[in-house]
Coordinates of C-alpha atoms in Angstrom, one line a residue:
Chain A
M257 CA -20.2 89.9 218.2
I258 CA -21.5 91.1 221.6
I259 CA -25.2 91.5 221.9
R260 CA -26.7 93.6 224.7
P261 CA -29.8 95.6 225.6
I262 CA -29.7 99.2 224.5
T263 CA -30.0 100.5 228.1
T264 CA -26.6 99.1 229.0
G265 CA -25.2 101.5 226.4
I266 CA -21.7 101.7 225.3
S267 CA -18.6 102.5 227.2
N268 CA -17.4 106.0 226.3
K269 CA -16.0 107.3 229.6
N270 CA -15.0 111.0 229.8
D271 CA -17.0 111.6 226.6
T272 CA -14.3 110.2 224.3
V273 CA -15.0 108.4 221.0
P274 CA -15.3 104.7 221.9
E275 CA -13.2 102.0 220.3
F276 CA -14.9 98.6 219.7
A277 CA -12.9 95.4 220.2
D278 CA -15.7 93.4 218.7
H279 CA -19.0 94.1 216.8
L280 CA -21.6 95.5 219.3
F281 CA -25.2 94.8 218.6
L282 CA -27.7 96.7 220.8
T283 CA -31.4 96.0 220.7
E284 CA -34.3 95.9 223.1
V285 CA -38.1 95.9 222.9
F286 CA -39.2 98.8 225.1
E287 CA -42.2 98.3 227.3
S288 CA -42.8 102.0 227.9
T289 CA -41.6 105.3 226.4
F290 CA -37.9 105.6 226.4
S291 CA -35.0 107.9 225.7
H292 CA -31.3 107.2 225.9
D293 CA -28.2 109.4 225.4
F294 CA -25.1 107.6 224.1
G295 CA -22.9 110.6 224.0
L296 CA -20.2 110.1 221.4
T297 CA -20.3 106.9 219.3
G298 CA -18.4 104.8 216.9
F299 CA -19.1 103.9 213.3
G300 CA -22.3 101.9 212.9
L301 CA -25.8 101.7 211.6
I302 CA -29.2 102.4 213.4
T303 CA -32.7 101.3 212.5
C304 CA -35.9 100.2 214.2
L305 CA -37.3 96.7 213.5
R306 CA -40.7 97.4 215.3
G307 CA -42.5 100.6 215.6
Q308 CA -40.6 103.9 215.2
T309 CA -37.7 105.5 216.9
L310 CA -36.5 109.1 216.8
F311 CA -32.8 109.2 216.6
Y312 CA -30.8 112.4 217.0
I313 CA -27.4 112.4 215.3
N314 CA -25.6 115.7 216.0
D315 CA -28.1 118.2 214.7
Q316 CA -30.2 115.8 212.6
N317 CA -33.5 114.3 213.8
L318 CA -34.3 111.0 212.0
L319 CA -37.5 109.1 212.5
L320 CA -36.7 105.5 211.5
D321 CA -38.8 102.4 211.1
S322 CA -38.2 99.1 209.5
S323 CA -38.2 100.6 206.0
S324 CA -35.2 102.9 206.7
F325 CA -31.9 103.0 208.4
A326 CA -29.1 105.5 209.0
V327 CA -25.4 105.4 209.3
V328 CA -23.6 106.9 212.3
N329 CA -20.2 108.3 211.8
R330 CA -17.4 107.7 214.2
G331 CA -17.4 110.6 216.8
S332 CA -21.0 111.7 216.2
R333 CA -23.2 112.4 219.2
L334 CA -26.2 110.1 219.4
K335 CA -29.5 110.1 221.3
L336 CA -32.7 108.2 220.8
S337 CA -36.3 108.2 222.0
G338 CA -39.5 106.4 221.2
K339 CA -42.7 104.9 222.4
S340 CA -43.5 101.5 224.0
A341 CA -43.3 98.3 221.9
S342 CA -40.6 99.8 219.6
Q343 CA -37.5 97.8 218.9
P344 CA -34.6 100.0 217.9
V345 CA -31.3 98.3 216.7
L346 CA -27.9 99.8 216.9
V347 CA -24.9 98.1 215.4
F348 CA -21.4 99.4 216.0
F349 CA -18.6 97.8 214.0
R350 CA -15.3 96.4 215.3
S351 CA -13.1 99.5 215.0
I352 CA -9.9 97.7 213.6
L353 CA -11.9 95.7 211.1
A354 CA -13.7 98.8 209.9
D355 CA -10.3 100.4 209.2
V356 CA -9.0 97.2 207.5
V357 CA -12.1 96.9 205.2
A358 CA -11.8 100.6 204.3
A359 CA -8.1 100.2 203.5
E360 CA -8.8 97.1 201.4
I361 CA -11.4 99.0 199.3
F362 CA -9.0 101.8 198.9
H363 CA -6.2 99.5 197.6
K364 CA -8.7 97.7 195.3
N365 CA -9.7 101.0 193.7
V366 CA -6.3 102.8 193.4
D367 CA -7.1 103.5 189.7
S368 CA -10.2 105.6 190.5
E369 CA -10.2 109.3 189.6
K370 CA -9.5 110.4 193.2
E371 CA -7.7 108.5 195.9
P372 CA -9.0 109.5 199.3
T373 CA -6.7 109.8 202.2
Y374 CA -6.8 107.3 205.1
E375 CA -8.5 109.9 207.3
E376 CA -11.1 110.5 204.6
L377 CA -11.8 106.7 204.5
R378 CA -12.4 106.7 208.3
D379 CA -14.8 109.6 208.0
R380 CA -18.3 108.4 207.1
S381 CA -20.0 111.7 207.4
L382 CA -21.0 111.6 203.7
I383 CA -23.3 108.5 204.3
E384 CA -24.5 109.6 207.7
H385 CA -28.1 110.2 206.6
I386 CA -31.3 108.3 206.2
H387 CA -31.2 105.3 203.7
Y388 CA -34.2 103.3 202.6
T389 CA -33.9 99.7 203.5
R390 CA -33.4 97.0 201.0
A391 CA -35.4 94.1 202.4
S392 CA -32.1 92.2 202.8
L393 CA -31.0 94.5 205.7
N394 CA -33.9 93.6 207.9
S395 CA -33.5 90.0 207.1
Q396 CA -29.8 90.1 207.9
L397 CA -30.4 91.9 211.2
R398 CA -33.0 89.4 212.2
Q399 CA -30.7 86.6 211.2
V400 CA -27.9 88.0 213.4
M401 CA -30.4 88.1 216.4
R402 CA -31.6 84.5 215.7
L403 CA -28.0 83.2 215.3
S404 CA -26.8 84.8 218.5
Q405 CA -29.3 82.7 220.4
S406 CA -29.0 79.6 218.2
C407 CA -27.5 76.2 218.7
A408 CA -26.3 76.2 215.1
S409 CA -22.7 75.3 214.3
F410 CA -20.2 78.1 214.2
Q411 CA -22.9 80.6 215.2
A412 CA -20.3 83.2 216.4
L413 CA -18.4 83.0 213.1
K414 CA -21.6 83.2 211.1
T415 CA -22.9 86.3 212.9
D416 CA -19.5 87.9 212.3
A417 CA -19.7 87.0 208.6
L418 CA -23.1 88.7 208.4
L419 CA -21.9 91.9 210.1
R420 CA -18.8 91.9 208.0
S421 CA -21.0 91.8 204.9
L422 CA -23.0 94.8 206.2
L423 CA -19.7 96.6 207.0
Q424 CA -18.3 95.8 203.5
N425 CA -21.4 97.3 201.8
L426 CA -21.4 100.5 203.9
S427 CA -17.6 100.9 203.4
E428 CA -18.0 100.5 199.6
E429 CA -20.9 103.0 199.6
N430 CA -18.7 105.4 201.6
Y431 CA -15.8 105.0 199.1
K432 CA -18.2 105.8 196.2
A433 CA -19.6 108.8 198.1
I434 CA -16.1 110.2 198.5
A435 CA -15.4 109.7 194.8
I436 CA -18.7 111.3 193.7
S437 CA -18.7 114.2 196.2
S438 CA -15.2 115.1 195.0
R439 CA -16.7 116.1 191.7
L440 CA -18.9 118.7 193.3
P441 CA -17.6 122.3 192.7
V442 CA -17.3 123.1 196.4
V443 CA -14.2 123.8 198.3
K444 CA -15.4 123.8 201.9
K445 CA -15.7 120.3 203.3
S446 CA -18.8 120.9 205.4
T447 CA -20.6 122.4 202.4
R448 CA -19.6 119.5 200.2
V449 CA -20.8 116.9 202.8
D450 CA -24.1 118.8 203.1
L451 CA -24.6 119.1 199.3
Y452 CA -23.8 115.4 198.8
K453 CA -26.2 114.3 201.5
R454 CA -29.0 116.4 200.0
L455 CA -28.4 114.9 196.5
S456 CA -28.2 111.4 197.9
L457 CA -31.4 111.9 199.8
A458 CA -33.2 112.9 196.6
K459 CA -31.6 110.0 194.7
N460 CA -32.7 107.5 197.4
W461 CA -36.2 109.0 197.4
M462 CA -36.4 108.6 193.6
D463 CA -35.3 104.9 194.0
E464 CA -38.3 104.5 196.3
H465 CA -40.7 106.2 194.0
L466 CA -39.6 105.0 190.6
T467 CA -43.1 104.4 189.4
A468 CA -44.6 107.7 190.5
N469 CA -45.0 110.7 188.3
I470 CA -42.0 112.6 189.6
A471 CA -41.2 116.1 188.3
L472 CA -37.9 117.9 188.7
Q473 CA -39.5 120.1 191.3
N474 CA -40.4 117.1 193.5
S475 CA -36.9 115.7 193.7
A476 CA -35.4 119.2 194.1
G477 CA -37.8 119.7 197.0
I478 CA -36.6 116.6 198.7
A479 CA -33.0 117.9 198.4
M480 CA -34.3 121.3 199.6
M481 CA -32.7 123.0 196.6
N482 CA -34.0 125.1 193.8
P483 CA -34.6 123.0 190.6
E484 CA -31.8 124.5 188.5
H485 CA -29.3 124.2 191.2
F486 CA -30.4 120.6 191.9
L487 CA -30.3 119.6 188.3
R488 CA -26.8 121.1 187.8
N489 CA -25.3 119.5 190.9
F490 CA -27.0 116.1 190.4
K491 CA -25.6 115.9 186.9
T492 CA -22.1 116.9 188.1
A493 CA -22.1 114.3 190.9
F494 CA -23.8 111.3 189.2
G495 CA -23.0 112.0 185.5
I496 CA -26.7 111.9 184.4
T497 CA -29.8 114.1 184.9
P498 CA -32.4 113.2 187.5
H499 CA -34.8 112.3 184.7
Q500 CA -32.2 110.0 183.1
Y501 CA -31.6 108.4 186.5
L502 CA -35.3 107.8 187.0
M503 CA -35.6 106.3 183.5
Q504 CA -32.7 104.0 184.1
G505 CA -34.3 102.8 187.3
R506 CA -37.7 102.2 185.6
L507 CA -36.2 100.3 182.8
K508 CA -34.2 98.1 185.2
L509 CA -37.4 97.4 187.0
A510 CA -39.1 96.7 183.6
K511 CA -36.5 94.0 182.8
K512 CA -37.2 92.4 186.1
L513 CA -40.9 92.4 185.5
L514 CA -40.5 91.1 182.0
T515 CA -38.4 88.1 183.0
E516 CA -39.9 87.3 186.4
T517 CA -43.6 87.9 186.0
S518 CA -46.3 87.1 183.4
L519 CA -47.7 90.6 183.4
S520 CA -48.5 91.9 179.9
I521 CA -46.3 94.6 178.3
Q522 CA -49.2 97.0 178.7
E523 CA -49.6 96.2 182.4
I524 CA -45.8 96.6 183.0
S525 CA -45.9 100.0 181.2
E526 CA -48.7 101.2 183.4
Q527 CA -47.1 99.8 186.5
L528 CA -43.9 101.8 185.7
G529 CA -45.9 105.0 185.4
F530 CA -45.6 105.5 181.6
E531 CA -48.7 107.3 180.3
V532 CA -48.7 105.5 176.9
L533 CA -47.3 102.1 175.9
S534 CA -45.5 103.6 172.9
S535 CA -43.4 105.8 175.2
F536 CA -42.3 102.8 177.3
S537 CA -41.5 100.8 174.1
Y538 CA -39.5 103.7 172.7
Q539 CA -37.5 104.2 175.9
F540 CA -36.9 100.5 176.3
N541 CA -35.8 100.1 172.7
R542 CA -33.5 103.0 173.0
Q543 CA -31.7 101.6 176.0
E544 CA -31.7 97.9 175.3
G545 CA -31.7 97.9 171.4
L546 CA -34.8 95.7 171.3
S547 CA -38.5 95.9 172.1
P548 CA -39.8 94.7 175.5
S549 CA -41.5 91.7 173.9
A550 CA -38.3 90.7 172.0
Y551 CA -36.4 91.1 175.3
R552 CA -38.9 88.8 177.1
K553 CA -38.7 86.3 174.3
Q554 CA -34.9 86.3 174.3
A555 CA -35.0 85.7 178.1
G556 CA -37.0 82.6 177.4
M557 CA -40.4 83.9 178.5
S558 CA -43.2 83.9 176.0
Chain B
M171 CA -9.5 76.5 233.9
E172 CA -7.0 79.3 233.4
Q173 CA -7.9 82.1 231.0
S174 CA -5.0 81.1 228.6
Q175 CA -6.5 77.6 228.3
W176 CA -9.5 79.0 226.5
S177 CA -7.3 80.2 223.7
K178 CA -6.9 76.8 222.1
F179 CA -8.7 73.5 221.7
K180 CA -7.9 70.1 220.2
L181 CA -10.3 67.6 218.7
R182 CA -9.6 64.1 217.2
V183 CA -11.7 61.8 215.1
N184 CA -10.8 58.2 213.9
L185 CA -11.6 57.4 210.3
N186 CA -11.6 54.1 208.5
T187 CA -9.9 55.5 205.4
S188 CA -6.5 56.2 204.1
I189 CA -4.3 59.2 205.1
K190 CA -4.4 60.4 201.5
E191 CA -8.2 60.4 201.3
A192 CA -8.6 62.1 204.7
Y193 CA -6.0 64.7 203.7
E194 CA -7.8 65.4 200.4
C195 CA -11.1 66.0 202.3
W196 CA -9.4 69.1 203.7
A197 CA -6.9 70.1 201.0
T198 CA -9.1 70.1 197.9
P199 CA -12.2 72.2 197.2
A200 CA -14.2 69.2 196.1
G201 CA -13.1 67.3 199.2
L202 CA -14.3 70.1 201.5
E203 CA -17.7 70.2 199.7
K204 CA -18.3 66.5 200.3
W205 CA -18.7 66.9 204.1
F206 CA -18.3 70.6 205.1
L207 CA -19.2 73.3 202.7
R208 CA -21.9 74.2 200.2
D209 CA -19.4 76.0 198.0
A210 CA -15.6 76.1 198.5
N211 CA -14.0 78.7 196.2
F212 CA -10.3 79.1 196.3
K213 CA -7.9 81.4 194.4
D214 CA -4.1 81.1 194.2
A215 CA -1.9 84.0 195.3
A216 CA -2.1 85.5 191.7
G217 CA -5.9 85.6 192.0
N218 CA -6.6 82.6 189.6
E219 CA -9.5 80.3 190.6
K220 CA -8.4 76.9 191.7
A221 CA -10.0 73.8 190.1
K222 CA -12.3 71.9 192.4
D223 CA -10.1 68.8 192.3
S224 CA -6.8 70.6 192.7
L225 CA -4.6 70.3 195.8
L226 CA -4.6 73.5 197.8
T227 CA -1.3 75.2 198.5
E228 CA 0.1 77.8 200.9
G229 CA -1.1 81.4 200.1
D230 CA -4.4 80.3 198.5
T231 CA -7.3 82.4 199.7
Y232 CA -10.9 81.1 200.1
E233 CA -14.5 82.1 200.2
W234 CA -16.7 79.6 201.8
L235 CA -20.5 79.2 201.8
W236 CA -22.6 77.1 204.1
Y237 CA -25.6 74.9 203.6
G238 CA -28.6 76.3 205.3
Y239 CA -27.4 80.0 204.9
P240 CA -27.6 82.6 202.2
D241 CA -24.5 83.9 200.3
S242 CA -24.3 86.8 202.7
V243 CA -22.9 84.4 205.3
M244 CA -19.5 84.0 203.7
E245 CA -16.3 83.1 205.5
K246 CA -13.1 84.4 204.0
G247 CA -9.6 83.2 204.8
K248 CA -6.3 81.9 203.7
V249 CA -4.3 78.6 203.5
L250 CA -1.2 79.0 205.8
K251 CA 0.4 75.7 205.1
A252 CA -0.2 72.6 203.0
N253 CA 2.5 69.9 202.8
G254 CA 0.6 67.8 200.3
K255 CA 0.3 64.7 202.5
D256 CA -0.6 65.1 206.1
E257 CA -0.6 68.7 207.4
F258 CA -2.9 71.5 206.4
V259 CA -3.3 74.9 208.2
F260 CA -5.7 77.6 207.4
T261 CA -7.2 80.8 209.0
F262 CA -10.7 80.5 210.3
S263 CA -12.9 82.3 212.9
L264 CA -11.5 85.8 213.6
G265 CA -8.4 84.8 211.6
C266 CA -7.4 82.1 214.1
P267 CA -5.3 79.3 212.7
V268 CA -6.7 75.8 212.4
T269 CA -4.1 73.0 212.1
I270 CA -5.1 69.7 210.6
S271 CA -2.8 66.7 211.1
V272 CA -3.5 63.3 209.6
Y273 CA -1.8 60.2 211.0
Q274 CA -2.2 56.5 211.8
E275 CA -3.0 55.2 215.2
A276 CA -4.2 51.6 216.2
G277 CA -4.8 50.8 212.6
E278 CA -7.0 53.7 211.9
T279 CA -6.5 57.2 210.4
I280 CA -6.7 60.0 212.9
V281 CA -7.7 63.5 211.8
Q282 CA -6.5 65.9 214.5
L283 CA -7.8 69.5 214.5
V284 CA -6.3 72.3 216.7
E285 CA -7.8 75.8 216.6
S286 CA -5.5 78.2 218.4
D287 CA -5.0 81.9 219.2
L288 CA -8.7 82.3 220.2
P289 CA -9.4 85.7 221.9
T290 CA -9.4 85.4 225.7
D291 CA -11.1 88.6 226.6
Q292 CA -14.1 87.9 228.9
E293 CA -16.9 88.8 226.5
T294 CA -15.8 87.0 223.3
M295 CA -13.8 84.1 224.9
L296 CA -16.7 81.8 225.6
Q297 CA -18.7 82.3 222.4
H298 CA -15.7 81.6 220.1
F299 CA -14.3 78.7 222.2
V300 CA -17.7 77.0 222.7
G301 CA -19.1 78.0 219.3
D302 CA -16.2 76.9 217.2
S303 CA -15.5 73.7 219.1
K304 CA -19.2 72.7 219.0
G305 CA -19.2 73.4 215.2
W306 CA -16.2 71.3 214.6
I307 CA -17.5 68.4 216.6
F308 CA -20.5 68.2 214.3
Y309 CA -18.5 68.6 211.1
L310 CA -15.8 66.0 212.2
A311 CA -18.6 63.6 213.0
N312 CA -20.1 64.3 209.5
L313 CA -16.7 63.7 207.9
K314 CA -16.7 60.3 209.5
S315 CA -20.2 59.6 208.5
V316 CA -19.6 60.6 204.8
L317 CA -16.4 58.7 204.5
E318 CA -17.5 55.5 206.2
G319 CA -21.2 55.3 205.5
G320 CA -21.9 57.7 202.7
L321 CA -24.5 59.5 204.8
D322 CA -24.3 63.3 204.7
L323 CA -25.8 64.7 208.0
R324 CA -25.9 68.4 207.0
N325 CA -29.1 70.4 207.0
K326 CA -29.5 71.7 203.5
K327 CA -32.7 73.7 203.9
E328 CA -32.5 77.4 204.5
E329 CA -35.9 77.5 206.0
L330 CA -34.8 75.1 208.8
V331 CA -32.8 77.1 211.3
D332 CA -31.4 76.7 214.8
V333 CA -30.1 73.1 214.4
I334 CA -26.6 71.8 215.1
T335 CA -26.4 70.3 211.6
A336 CA -25.8 73.6 209.8

C-alpha cells in the first residue's frame, strides 16, 4: 500500500482513468478550507474521519463524516472540499486485485439466478452512493494508518490484508447489487442503477433507524419515490416489504439485546420501538417459534 | 545495491533440534501455531480442512491469523511445494514465494528462508523488502526461542500495538 497526502493527488494524465499498481491510501488533516479536483478516478471508497467533507462524484454531492462512506466507481469524476481540521480519507484499490476478487466472487456464485458479465463486475455504479458506516470500517482505516507508520512485523503485508478485506466486502456487495437490481422491471441500465440506488438508500436508512417509528411514507421519501411505487419495487428487489424488512432488523437486534444485555423484556420492547409488549412478544414468537424469555433462557441467560 | 537485489532476501537461523522437528514447525498447522500464528487453517485442493497435526502438501491453501490482530487481518496463500522432510515452499506477501530449507551444519540444524520475486518498483520495493525481512527476523528468533527454551516472545494482546513482537 502507498500512503500519501491528498494534495499530491493521483496520476491521471490526459484525463484518463488511472490504473493502480498498488493500493493507494490518501489522507490529510487540512489546516484551512480546501478543495481538490481529482478528475477521473479508479475504484475506491471515500470517507471523512474528522469533521465533514463534501465530495462531488459526477453529479452527486455527498456530505460525509465518520458515520458514512461512499464508493467511487472506476471512471467517475471526483472532487472534494471542506473546512479546516477535517480529515478526508480516499482509498483506491489495486486495479488488478480488484478484478481478480470480482472474478473470484463471480466463479463462487455461478449458480446464482443471473450471472453478470465481466464488464458488469468491473462496474460498481450500483454501489456508488452513501453508505452508513459500520464501526468496523473506521477502526480498519485507523488501523491501516497506524500500521503504515508502525514498527510491527510484516506491517506492509498486514495493511494489504486489511485493504483486501475491505475490497472483498465491497466486491461482494457489488455482486449482490447486480443480482438484486436485475430483478427490477426496468430495461434501461441508467434507470435501473438509479432505481436500485434509491431503494438501497432507503434500506440503509431503515438500518440506521430501526428503533424509530417509521411509516412507509418516510422510507419512500428517502428514496424520493411515491409510497406505492416504492413498496412495489422494494418487494421486487429484496423479496420482502419495507415493513417486513424493518421487523426482521428489529428482531435481529432483539436477539442481540436478549443475549448480550440484562435489560428486561419490557425495556427491550420499548427500546425497539414497539408500542406494547404483547406486540413484540407476538412478532418474536412468530419469527423464532418461542417467546423472548424462552429464547433468553435457551441462550443461557436468566 | 542494484534494483534487482531488492527482489529477494535470505535469512538463516541455527536451531538445537532435529531436522524433522524443525520441518514440522513449518509444514504442519499445529507446528506453525507454536511459534508463528494465532490460527493456521489449511484446506487441501478439494477444499477439505486439514487436521492440525497433519503434514501439509503441495496445493493446500491457507488462511492465517495473527496474534495481536483481529480476524480482518487475514493472510491467504498456497503451499507450492512440500517434500515431507526438508523443503517447504509457500506463497506469502503479494503472492511472493517463500522457500524454507532445513539442513545440518556444524552439528546444528539450520532453517534457511528465502523470500523472492518481491516487487522492485520504487514505491513498494522498500516497504516489502524491509517489512518482510524485519518480520521474518523476529519470527525466526521466536522459533529458536520456542524450540530451545520454551519461551514464546509473541505479543498476544490486541490493545498493545506498534511492537516488533506482533
